[in-house]
Short mmCIF file of C-alpha atoms in Angstrom, two decimals:
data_model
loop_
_atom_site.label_atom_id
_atom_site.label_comp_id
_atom_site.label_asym_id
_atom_site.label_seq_id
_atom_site.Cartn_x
_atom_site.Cartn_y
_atom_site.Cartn_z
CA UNK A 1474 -12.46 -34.91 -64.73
CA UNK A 1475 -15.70 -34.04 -65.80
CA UNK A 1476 -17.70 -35.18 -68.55
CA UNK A 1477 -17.68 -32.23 -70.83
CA UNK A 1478 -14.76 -33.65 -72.91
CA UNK A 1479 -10.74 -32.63 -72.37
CA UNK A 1480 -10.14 -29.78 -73.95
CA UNK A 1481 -8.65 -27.71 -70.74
CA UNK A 1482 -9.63 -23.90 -72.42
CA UNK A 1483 -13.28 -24.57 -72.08
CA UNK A 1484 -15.10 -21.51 -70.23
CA UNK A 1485 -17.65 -23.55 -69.76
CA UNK A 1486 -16.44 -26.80 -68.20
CA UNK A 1487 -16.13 -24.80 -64.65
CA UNK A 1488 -19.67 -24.66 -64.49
CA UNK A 1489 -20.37 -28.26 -66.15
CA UNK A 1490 -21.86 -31.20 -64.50
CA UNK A 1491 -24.59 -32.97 -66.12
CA UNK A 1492 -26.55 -31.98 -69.14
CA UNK A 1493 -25.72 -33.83 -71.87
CA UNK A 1494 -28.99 -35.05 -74.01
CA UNK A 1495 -30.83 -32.92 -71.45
CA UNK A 1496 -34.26 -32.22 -72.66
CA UNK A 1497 -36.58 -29.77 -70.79
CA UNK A 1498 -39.74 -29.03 -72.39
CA UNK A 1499 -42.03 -26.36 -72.01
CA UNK A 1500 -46.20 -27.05 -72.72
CA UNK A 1501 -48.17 -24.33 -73.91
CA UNK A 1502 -51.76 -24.20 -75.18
CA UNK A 1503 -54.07 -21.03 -75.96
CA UNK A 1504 -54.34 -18.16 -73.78
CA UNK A 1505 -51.24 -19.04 -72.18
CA UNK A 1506 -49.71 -16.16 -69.93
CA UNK A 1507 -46.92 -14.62 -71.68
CA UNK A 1508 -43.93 -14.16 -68.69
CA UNK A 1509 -44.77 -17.49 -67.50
CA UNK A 1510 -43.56 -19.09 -70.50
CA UNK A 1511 -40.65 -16.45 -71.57
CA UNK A 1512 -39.18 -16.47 -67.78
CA UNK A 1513 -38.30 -19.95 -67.58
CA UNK A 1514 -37.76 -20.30 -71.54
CA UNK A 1515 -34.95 -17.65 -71.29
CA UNK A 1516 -34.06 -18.90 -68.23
CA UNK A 1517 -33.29 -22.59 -69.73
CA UNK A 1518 -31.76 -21.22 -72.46
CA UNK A 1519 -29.00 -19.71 -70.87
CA UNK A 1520 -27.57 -23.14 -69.87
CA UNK A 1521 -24.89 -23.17 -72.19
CA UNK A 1522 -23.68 -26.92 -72.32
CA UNK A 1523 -24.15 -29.59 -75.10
CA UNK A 1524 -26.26 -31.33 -75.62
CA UNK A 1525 -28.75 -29.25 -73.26
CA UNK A 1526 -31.68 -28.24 -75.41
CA UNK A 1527 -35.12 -26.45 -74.42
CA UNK A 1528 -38.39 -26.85 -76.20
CA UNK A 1529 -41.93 -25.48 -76.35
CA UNK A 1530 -44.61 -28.07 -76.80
CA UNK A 1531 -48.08 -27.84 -77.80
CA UNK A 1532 -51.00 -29.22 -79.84
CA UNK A 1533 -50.46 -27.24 -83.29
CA UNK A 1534 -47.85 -24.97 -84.52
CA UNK A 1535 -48.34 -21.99 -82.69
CA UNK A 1536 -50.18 -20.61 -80.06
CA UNK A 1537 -51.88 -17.81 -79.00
CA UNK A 1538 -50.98 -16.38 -75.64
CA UNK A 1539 -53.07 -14.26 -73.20
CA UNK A 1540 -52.22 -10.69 -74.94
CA UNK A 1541 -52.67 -12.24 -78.46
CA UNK A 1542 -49.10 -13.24 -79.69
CA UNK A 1543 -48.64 -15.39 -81.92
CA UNK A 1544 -45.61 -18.15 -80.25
CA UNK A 1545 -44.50 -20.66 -82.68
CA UNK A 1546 -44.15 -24.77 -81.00
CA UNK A 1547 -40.76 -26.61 -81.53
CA UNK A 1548 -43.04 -30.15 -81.31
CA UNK A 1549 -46.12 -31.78 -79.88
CA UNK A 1550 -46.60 -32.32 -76.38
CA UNK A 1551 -46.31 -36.05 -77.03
CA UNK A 1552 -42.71 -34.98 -76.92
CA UNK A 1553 -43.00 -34.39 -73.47
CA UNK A 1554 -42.99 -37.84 -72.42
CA UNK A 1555 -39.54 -38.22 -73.92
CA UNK A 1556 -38.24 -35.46 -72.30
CA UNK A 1557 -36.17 -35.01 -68.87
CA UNK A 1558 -38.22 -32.17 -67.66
CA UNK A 1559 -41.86 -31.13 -68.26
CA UNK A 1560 -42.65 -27.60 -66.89
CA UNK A 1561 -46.37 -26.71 -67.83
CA UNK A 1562 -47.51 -22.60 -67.71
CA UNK A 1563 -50.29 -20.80 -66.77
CA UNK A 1564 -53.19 -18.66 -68.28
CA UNK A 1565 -56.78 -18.73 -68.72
CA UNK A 1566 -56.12 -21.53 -71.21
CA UNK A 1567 -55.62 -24.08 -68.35
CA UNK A 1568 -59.28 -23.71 -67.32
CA UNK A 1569 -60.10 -25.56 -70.36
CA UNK A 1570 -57.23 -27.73 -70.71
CA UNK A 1571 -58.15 -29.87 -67.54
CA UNK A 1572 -60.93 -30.68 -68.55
CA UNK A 1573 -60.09 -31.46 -71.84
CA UNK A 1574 -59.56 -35.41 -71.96
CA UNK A 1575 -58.41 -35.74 -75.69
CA UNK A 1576 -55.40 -33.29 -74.43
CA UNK A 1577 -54.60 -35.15 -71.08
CA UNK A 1578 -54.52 -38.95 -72.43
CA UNK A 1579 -51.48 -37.72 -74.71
CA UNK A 1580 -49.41 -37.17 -72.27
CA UNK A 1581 -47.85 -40.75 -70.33
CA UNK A 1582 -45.13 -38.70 -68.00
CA UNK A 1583 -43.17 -40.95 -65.58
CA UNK A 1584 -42.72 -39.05 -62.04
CA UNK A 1585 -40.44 -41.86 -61.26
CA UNK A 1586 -37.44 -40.77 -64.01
CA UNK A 1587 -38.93 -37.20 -65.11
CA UNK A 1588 -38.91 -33.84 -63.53
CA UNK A 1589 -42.43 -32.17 -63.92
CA UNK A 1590 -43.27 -28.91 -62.60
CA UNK A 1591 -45.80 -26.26 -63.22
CA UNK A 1592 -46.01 -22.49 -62.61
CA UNK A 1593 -49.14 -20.53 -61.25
CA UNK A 1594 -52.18 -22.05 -62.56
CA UNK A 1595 -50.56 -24.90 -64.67
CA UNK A 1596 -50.32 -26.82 -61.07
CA UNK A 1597 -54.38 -27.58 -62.53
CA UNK A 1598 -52.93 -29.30 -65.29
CA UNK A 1599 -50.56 -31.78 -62.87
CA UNK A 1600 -54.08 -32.35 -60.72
CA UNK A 1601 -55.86 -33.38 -63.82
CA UNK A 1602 -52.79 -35.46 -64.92
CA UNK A 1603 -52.77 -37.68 -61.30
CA UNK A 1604 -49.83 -35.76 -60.29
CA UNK A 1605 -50.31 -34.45 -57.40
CA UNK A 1606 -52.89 -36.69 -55.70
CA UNK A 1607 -51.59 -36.92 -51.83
CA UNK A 1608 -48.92 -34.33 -52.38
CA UNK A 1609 -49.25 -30.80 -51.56
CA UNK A 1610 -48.94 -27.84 -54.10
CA UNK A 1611 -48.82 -23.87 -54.58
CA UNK A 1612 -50.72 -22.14 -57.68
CA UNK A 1613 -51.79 -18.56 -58.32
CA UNK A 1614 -53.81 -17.06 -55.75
CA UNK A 1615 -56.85 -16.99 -58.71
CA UNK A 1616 -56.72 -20.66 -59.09
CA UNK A 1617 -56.40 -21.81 -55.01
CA UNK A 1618 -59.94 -22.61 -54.91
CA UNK A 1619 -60.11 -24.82 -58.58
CA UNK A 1620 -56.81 -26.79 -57.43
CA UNK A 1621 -58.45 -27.60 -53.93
CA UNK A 1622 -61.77 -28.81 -55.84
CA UNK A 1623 -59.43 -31.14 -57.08
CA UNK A 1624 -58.18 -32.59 -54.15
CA UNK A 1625 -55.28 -31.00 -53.59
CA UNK A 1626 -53.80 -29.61 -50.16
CA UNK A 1627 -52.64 -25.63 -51.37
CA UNK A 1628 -49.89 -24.35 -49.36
CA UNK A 1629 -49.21 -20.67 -49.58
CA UNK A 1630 -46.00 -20.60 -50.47
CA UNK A 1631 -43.56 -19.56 -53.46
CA UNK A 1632 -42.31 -23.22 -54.28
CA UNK A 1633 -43.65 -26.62 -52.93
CA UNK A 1634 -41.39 -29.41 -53.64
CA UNK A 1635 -42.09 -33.32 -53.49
CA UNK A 1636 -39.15 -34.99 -55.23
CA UNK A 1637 -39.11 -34.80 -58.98
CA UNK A 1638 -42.88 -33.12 -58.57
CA UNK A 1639 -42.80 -29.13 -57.98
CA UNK A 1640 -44.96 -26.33 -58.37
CA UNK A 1641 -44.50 -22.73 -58.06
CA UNK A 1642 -47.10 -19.72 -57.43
CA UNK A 1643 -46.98 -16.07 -58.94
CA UNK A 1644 -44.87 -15.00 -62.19
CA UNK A 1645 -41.68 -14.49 -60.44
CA UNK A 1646 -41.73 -17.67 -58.34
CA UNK A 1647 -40.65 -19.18 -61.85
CA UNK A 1648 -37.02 -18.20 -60.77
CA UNK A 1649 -37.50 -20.88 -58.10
CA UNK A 1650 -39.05 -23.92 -60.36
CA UNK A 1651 -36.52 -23.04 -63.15
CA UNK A 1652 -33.78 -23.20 -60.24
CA UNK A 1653 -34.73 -26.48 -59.23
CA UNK A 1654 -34.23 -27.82 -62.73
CA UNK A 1655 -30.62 -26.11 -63.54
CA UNK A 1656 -29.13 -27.23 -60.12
CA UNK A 1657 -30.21 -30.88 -60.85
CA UNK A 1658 -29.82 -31.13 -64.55
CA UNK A 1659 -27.02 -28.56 -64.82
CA UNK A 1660 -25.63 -27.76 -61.60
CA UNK A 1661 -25.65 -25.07 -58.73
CA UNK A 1662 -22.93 -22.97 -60.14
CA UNK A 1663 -25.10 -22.19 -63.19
CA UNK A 1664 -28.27 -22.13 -61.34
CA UNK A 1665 -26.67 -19.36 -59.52
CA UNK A 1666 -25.10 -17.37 -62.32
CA UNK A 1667 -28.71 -17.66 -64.29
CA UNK A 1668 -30.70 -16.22 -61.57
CA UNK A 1669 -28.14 -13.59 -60.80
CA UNK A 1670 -27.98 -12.55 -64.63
CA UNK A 1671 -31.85 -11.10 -64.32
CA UNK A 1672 -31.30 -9.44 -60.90
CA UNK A 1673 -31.55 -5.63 -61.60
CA UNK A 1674 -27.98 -3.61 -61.46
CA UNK A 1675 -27.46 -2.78 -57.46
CA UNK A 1676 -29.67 -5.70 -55.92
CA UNK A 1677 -27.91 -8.65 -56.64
CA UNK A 1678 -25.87 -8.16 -59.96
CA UNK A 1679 -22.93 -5.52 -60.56
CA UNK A 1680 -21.13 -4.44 -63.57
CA UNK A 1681 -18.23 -6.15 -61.79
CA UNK A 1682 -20.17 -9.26 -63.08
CA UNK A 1683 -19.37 -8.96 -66.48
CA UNK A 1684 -16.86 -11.51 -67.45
CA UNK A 1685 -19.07 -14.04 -65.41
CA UNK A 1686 -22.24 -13.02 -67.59
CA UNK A 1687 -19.98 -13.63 -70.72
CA UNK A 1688 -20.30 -17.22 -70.27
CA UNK A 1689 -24.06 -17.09 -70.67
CA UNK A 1690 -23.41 -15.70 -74.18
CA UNK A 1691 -20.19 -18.10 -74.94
CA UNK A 1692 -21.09 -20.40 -77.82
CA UNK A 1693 -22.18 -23.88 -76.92
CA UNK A 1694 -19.42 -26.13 -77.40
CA UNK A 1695 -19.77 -29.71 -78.88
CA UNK A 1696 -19.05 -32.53 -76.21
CA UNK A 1697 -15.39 -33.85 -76.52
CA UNK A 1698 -14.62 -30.84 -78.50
CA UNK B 673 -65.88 12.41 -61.10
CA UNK B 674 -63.26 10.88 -63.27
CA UNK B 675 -63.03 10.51 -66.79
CA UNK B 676 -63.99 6.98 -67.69
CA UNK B 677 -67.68 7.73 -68.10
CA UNK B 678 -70.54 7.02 -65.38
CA UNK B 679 -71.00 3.93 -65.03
CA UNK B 680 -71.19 3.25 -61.20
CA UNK B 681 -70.83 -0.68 -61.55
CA UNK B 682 -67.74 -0.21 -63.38
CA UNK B 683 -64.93 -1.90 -61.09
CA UNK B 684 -61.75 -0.46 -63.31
CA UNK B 685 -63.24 3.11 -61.90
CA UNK B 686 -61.36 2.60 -58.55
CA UNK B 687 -58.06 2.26 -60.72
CA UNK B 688 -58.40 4.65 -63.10
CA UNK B 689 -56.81 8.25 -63.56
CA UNK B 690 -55.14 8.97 -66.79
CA UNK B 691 -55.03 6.14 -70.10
CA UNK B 692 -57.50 7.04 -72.57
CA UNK B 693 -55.30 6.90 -76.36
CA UNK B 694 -52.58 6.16 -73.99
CA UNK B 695 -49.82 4.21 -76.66
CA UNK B 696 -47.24 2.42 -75.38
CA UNK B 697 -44.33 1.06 -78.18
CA UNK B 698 -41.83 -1.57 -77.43
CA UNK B 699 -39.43 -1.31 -79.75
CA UNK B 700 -37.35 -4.52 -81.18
CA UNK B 701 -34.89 -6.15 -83.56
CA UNK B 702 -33.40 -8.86 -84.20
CA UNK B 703 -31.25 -10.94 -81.49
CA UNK B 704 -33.30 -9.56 -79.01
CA UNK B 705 -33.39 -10.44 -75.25
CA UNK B 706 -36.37 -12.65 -75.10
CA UNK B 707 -37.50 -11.54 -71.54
CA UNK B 708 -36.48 -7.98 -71.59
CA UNK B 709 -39.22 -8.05 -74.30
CA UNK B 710 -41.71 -10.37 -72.90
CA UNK B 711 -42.22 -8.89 -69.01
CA UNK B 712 -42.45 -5.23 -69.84
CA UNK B 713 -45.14 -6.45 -73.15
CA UNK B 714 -47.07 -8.76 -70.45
CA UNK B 715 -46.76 -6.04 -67.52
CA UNK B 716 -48.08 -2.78 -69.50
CA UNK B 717 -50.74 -5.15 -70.79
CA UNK B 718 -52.20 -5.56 -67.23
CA UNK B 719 -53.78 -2.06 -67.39
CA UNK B 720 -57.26 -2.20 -67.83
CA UNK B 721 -58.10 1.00 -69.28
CA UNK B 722 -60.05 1.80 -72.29
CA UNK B 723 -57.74 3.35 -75.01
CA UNK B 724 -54.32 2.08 -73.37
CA UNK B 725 -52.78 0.39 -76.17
CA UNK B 726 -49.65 -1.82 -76.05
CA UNK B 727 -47.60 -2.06 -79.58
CA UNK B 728 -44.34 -3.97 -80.51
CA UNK B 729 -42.78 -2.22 -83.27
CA UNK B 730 -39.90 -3.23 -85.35
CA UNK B 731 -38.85 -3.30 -89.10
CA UNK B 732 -40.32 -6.33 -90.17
CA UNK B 733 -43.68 -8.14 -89.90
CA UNK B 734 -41.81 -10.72 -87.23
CA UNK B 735 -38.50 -10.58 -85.65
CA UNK B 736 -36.50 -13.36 -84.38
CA UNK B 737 -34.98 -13.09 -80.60
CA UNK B 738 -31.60 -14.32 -78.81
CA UNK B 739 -33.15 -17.79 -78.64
CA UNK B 740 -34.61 -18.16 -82.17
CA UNK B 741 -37.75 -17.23 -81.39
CA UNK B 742 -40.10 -15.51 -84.21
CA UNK B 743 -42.65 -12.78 -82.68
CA UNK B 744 -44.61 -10.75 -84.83
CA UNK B 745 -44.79 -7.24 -84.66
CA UNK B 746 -48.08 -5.01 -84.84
CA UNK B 747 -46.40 -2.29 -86.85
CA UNK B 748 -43.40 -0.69 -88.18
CA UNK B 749 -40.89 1.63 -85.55
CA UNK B 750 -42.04 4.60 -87.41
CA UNK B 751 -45.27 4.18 -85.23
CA UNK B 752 -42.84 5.31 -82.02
CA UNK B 753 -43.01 8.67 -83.41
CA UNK B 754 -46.27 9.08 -82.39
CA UNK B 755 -46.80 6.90 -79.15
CA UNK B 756 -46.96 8.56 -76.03
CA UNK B 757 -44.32 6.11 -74.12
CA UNK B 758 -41.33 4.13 -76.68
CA UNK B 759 -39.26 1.44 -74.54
CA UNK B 760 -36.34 -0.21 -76.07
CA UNK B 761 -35.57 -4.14 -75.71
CA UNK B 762 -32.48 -5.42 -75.29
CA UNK B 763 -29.86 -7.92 -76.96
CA UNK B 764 -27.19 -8.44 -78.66
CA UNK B 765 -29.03 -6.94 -81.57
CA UNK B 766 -28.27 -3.54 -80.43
CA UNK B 767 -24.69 -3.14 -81.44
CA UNK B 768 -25.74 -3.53 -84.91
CA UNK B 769 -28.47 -1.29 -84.20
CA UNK B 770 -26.57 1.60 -82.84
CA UNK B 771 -24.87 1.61 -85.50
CA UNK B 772 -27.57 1.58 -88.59
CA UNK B 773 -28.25 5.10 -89.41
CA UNK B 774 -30.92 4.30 -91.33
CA UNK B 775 -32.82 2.36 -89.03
CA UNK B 776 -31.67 5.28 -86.05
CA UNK B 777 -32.85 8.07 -88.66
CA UNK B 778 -36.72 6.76 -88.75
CA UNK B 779 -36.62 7.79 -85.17
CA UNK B 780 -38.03 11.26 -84.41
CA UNK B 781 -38.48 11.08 -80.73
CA UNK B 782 -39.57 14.07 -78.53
CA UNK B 783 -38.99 14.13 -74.67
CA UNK B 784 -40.40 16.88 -74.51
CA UNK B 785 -43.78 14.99 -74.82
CA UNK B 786 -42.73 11.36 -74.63
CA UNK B 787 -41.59 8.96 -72.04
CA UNK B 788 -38.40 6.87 -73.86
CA UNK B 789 -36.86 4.34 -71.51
CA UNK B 790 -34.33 0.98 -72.22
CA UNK B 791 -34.01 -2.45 -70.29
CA UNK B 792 -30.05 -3.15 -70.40
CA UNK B 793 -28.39 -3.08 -73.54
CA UNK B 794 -31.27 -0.74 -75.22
CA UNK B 795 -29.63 2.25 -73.46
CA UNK B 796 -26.92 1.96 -76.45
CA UNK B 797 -29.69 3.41 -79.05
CA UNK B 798 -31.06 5.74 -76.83
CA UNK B 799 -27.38 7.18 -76.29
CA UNK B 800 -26.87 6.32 -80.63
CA UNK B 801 -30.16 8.32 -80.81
CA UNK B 802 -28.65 11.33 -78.89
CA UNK B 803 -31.22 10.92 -76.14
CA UNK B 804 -29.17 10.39 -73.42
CA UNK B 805 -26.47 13.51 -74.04
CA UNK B 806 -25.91 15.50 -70.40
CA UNK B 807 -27.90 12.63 -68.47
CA UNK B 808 -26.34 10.06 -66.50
CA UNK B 809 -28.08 6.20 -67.35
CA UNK B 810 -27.69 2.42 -66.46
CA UNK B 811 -27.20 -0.43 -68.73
CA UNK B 812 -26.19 -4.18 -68.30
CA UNK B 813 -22.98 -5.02 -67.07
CA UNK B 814 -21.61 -6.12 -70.09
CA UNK B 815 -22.27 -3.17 -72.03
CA UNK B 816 -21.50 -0.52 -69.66
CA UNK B 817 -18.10 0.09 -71.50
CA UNK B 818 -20.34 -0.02 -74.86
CA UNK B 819 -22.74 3.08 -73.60
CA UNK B 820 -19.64 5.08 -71.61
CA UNK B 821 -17.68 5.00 -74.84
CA UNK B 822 -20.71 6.51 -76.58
CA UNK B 823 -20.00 9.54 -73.75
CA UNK B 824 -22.42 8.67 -71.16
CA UNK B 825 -21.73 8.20 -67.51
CA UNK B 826 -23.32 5.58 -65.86
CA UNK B 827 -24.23 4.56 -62.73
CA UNK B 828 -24.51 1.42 -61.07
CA UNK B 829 -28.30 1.06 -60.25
CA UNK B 830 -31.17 -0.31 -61.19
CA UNK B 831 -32.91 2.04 -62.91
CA UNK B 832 -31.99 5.96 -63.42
CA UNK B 833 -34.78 8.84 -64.22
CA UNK B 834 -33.99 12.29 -65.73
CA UNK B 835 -37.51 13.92 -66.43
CA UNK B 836 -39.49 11.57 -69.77
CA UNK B 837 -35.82 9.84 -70.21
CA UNK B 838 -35.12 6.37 -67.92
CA UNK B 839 -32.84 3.46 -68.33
CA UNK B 840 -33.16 0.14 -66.21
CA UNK B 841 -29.98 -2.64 -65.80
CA UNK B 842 -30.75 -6.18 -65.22
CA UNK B 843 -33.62 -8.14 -66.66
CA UNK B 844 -36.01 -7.70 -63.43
CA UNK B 845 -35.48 -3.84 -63.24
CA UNK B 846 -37.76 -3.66 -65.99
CA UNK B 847 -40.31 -3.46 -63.36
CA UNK B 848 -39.19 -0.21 -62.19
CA UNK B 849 -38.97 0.89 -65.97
CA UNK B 850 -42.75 -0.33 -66.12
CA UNK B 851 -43.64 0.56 -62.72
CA UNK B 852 -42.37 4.49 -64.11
CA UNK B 853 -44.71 4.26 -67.17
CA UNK B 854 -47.73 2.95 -65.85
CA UNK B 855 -47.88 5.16 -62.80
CA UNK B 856 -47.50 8.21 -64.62
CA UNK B 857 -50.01 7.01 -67.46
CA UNK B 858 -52.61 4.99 -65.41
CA UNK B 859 -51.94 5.88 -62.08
CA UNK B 860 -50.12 4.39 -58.27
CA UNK B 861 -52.59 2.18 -58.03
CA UNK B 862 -52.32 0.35 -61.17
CA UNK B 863 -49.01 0.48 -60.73
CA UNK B 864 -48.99 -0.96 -57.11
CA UNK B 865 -51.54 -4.12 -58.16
CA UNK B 866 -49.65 -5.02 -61.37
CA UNK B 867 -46.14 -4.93 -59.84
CA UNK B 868 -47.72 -7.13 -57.29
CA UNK B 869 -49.45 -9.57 -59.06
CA UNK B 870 -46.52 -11.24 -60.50
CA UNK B 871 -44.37 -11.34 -56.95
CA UNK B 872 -44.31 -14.99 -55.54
CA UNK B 873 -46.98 -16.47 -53.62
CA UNK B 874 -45.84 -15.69 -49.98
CA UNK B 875 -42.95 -12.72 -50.76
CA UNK B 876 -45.40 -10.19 -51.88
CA UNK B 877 -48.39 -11.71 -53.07
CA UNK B 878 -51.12 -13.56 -50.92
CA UNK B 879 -53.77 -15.91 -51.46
CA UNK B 880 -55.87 -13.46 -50.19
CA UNK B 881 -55.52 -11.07 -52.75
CA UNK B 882 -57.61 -12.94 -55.85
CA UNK B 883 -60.76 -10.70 -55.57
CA UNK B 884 -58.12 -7.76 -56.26
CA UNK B 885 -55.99 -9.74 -58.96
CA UNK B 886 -59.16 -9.97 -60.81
CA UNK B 887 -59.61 -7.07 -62.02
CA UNK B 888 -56.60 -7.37 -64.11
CA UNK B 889 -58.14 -10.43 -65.66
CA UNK B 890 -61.87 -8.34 -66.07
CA UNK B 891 -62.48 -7.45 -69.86
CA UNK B 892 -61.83 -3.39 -70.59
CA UNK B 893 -64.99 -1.43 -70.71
CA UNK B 894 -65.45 1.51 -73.45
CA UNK B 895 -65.06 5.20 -72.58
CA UNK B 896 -68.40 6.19 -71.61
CA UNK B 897 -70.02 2.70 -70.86
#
């Protein structure tokens, strides 16, 4: 029995695992880059089980991203050290961000019980934080040279992994960090169903998917309802 | 000689074909797809051409997408009238959409002399808008029943192209949607870097390409400078 309650017409309890009180956050900061925050933020957000709630963290009430939009926060990053997962994006913005000491010293994360991950060049961010000192990491290929001024070993690859530490490099790679996160904190069944709902119609997704894709837009039931 | 003035130094040069008082309009609502929205606005903005303008239209001075999220607009849909290229977001916001005639009837769009093209569920108003009568078209899977019931075949693919008319299914196929647009109002090239510069580090995108990735990070010169 899982722990989603008992009520047996539940769409969702198929696909349930964990979740409950699951809190990812998302930190942003000025001239953030726009896909790398909306990939994995719609991404999280089609997790449909109680209790399983995605924020955007930063140091005022909205930011302003790389093309000039306007993105409101849901809290301050200080909220990130209370959360399960940390993901921080990319942008320009990041070039001033690790160096800004004010901005680091608020945030107390705990590799040890939370899941922190970065994509593209928010893996500078994790350097500046002690993150990543004697682990390896990816980043975009703009940023290889600032990361390794830092001390840190850059593989070339799409997704570098070192327990609850993980980094991803280029836009799309986000698939892979936000995959990590669903199949531990959701499970593999909706990490699968979430990355297939983006595939483009003919590579990977087919109208014959429909009725699956339903339950990404199913109401969120209440646990034990 | 090209078009974009004669300055020798001027790196974009390489890149450049077509784009001066090129408009692009992405048009939304509310209860729209967060990341149909967000990768074709970050994508198009990746040309660096002077007088290539990106604009998100809508009624309002903000909507509010599927997840709750407020983003502003920079003017009202009327504008689409008179952009060169109009793409249409999904979400769940375009059933009521397809079916507001007033909000339909502000649309005067012209093939003839514009490219129109929808991510998933935004080939519903281009069929409500009469756009798509004789031509075949994709959607999402779960609204493929939606758009046939509105009388238009459609075919199981990523993206389909009938002359200044194209529809793309599934999140990611808004790359061929934007990969259409930008090669036919910047040029192959542009197209080529852009699409690439957001594939994952190691499946399509290398460390060694930063000195090209730059130039999508360079600041746009004027015509003529």
């Amino acid at each position: 029995m899982n722990s989603y309650g008992n009520n047996q017409n539940c769409a969702h309890q198929t696909l349930s695992k964990k979740g409950r009180e699951m809190k990812s956050s998302i930190v942003i900061f000025d001239q953030f880059t726009d896909i790398d925050l909306f990939l994995m933020w719609d991404l999280l957000n089609r997790v449909r089980l109680p209790g399983w709630e995605v924020r955007i963290l930063g140091e005022r009430s909205q930011h302003i991203s790389a093309t000039g939009i306007a993105v409101p926060t849901h809290g301050l990053i200080d909220e990130a050290n209370h959360s399960d997962v940390v993901l921080f994006v990319s942008g320009q913005g990041t070039r001033t961000k690790m160096k800004d000491q004010a901005w680091l010293s608020r945030f107390r994360l705990n590799p040890g019980k939370q899941m922190i991950g970065s994509i593209c060049s928010g893996a500078l961010l994790l350097a500046a934080l002690g993150l990543l000192e004697g682990k390896t990491a990816t980043t975009y290929p703009t940023t290889k040279q600032t990361l390794e001024s830092l001390g840190v070993t850059v593989e070339e690859k799409a997704f570098v992994e070192h327990g609850n530490i993980a980094t991803a490099g280029g836009c799309l790679a986000a698939q892979y960090l936000v995959g990590w996160v669903i199949e531990k904190k959701a499970s593999a069944e909706w990490k699968q169903l979430i990355l297939k709902s983006i595939k483009p119609v003919g590579e990977g997704l087919s109208f014959a998917d429909a009725p699956d894709l339903g339950r990404l837009y199913a109401p969120i039931l209440s646990a034990g309802r």
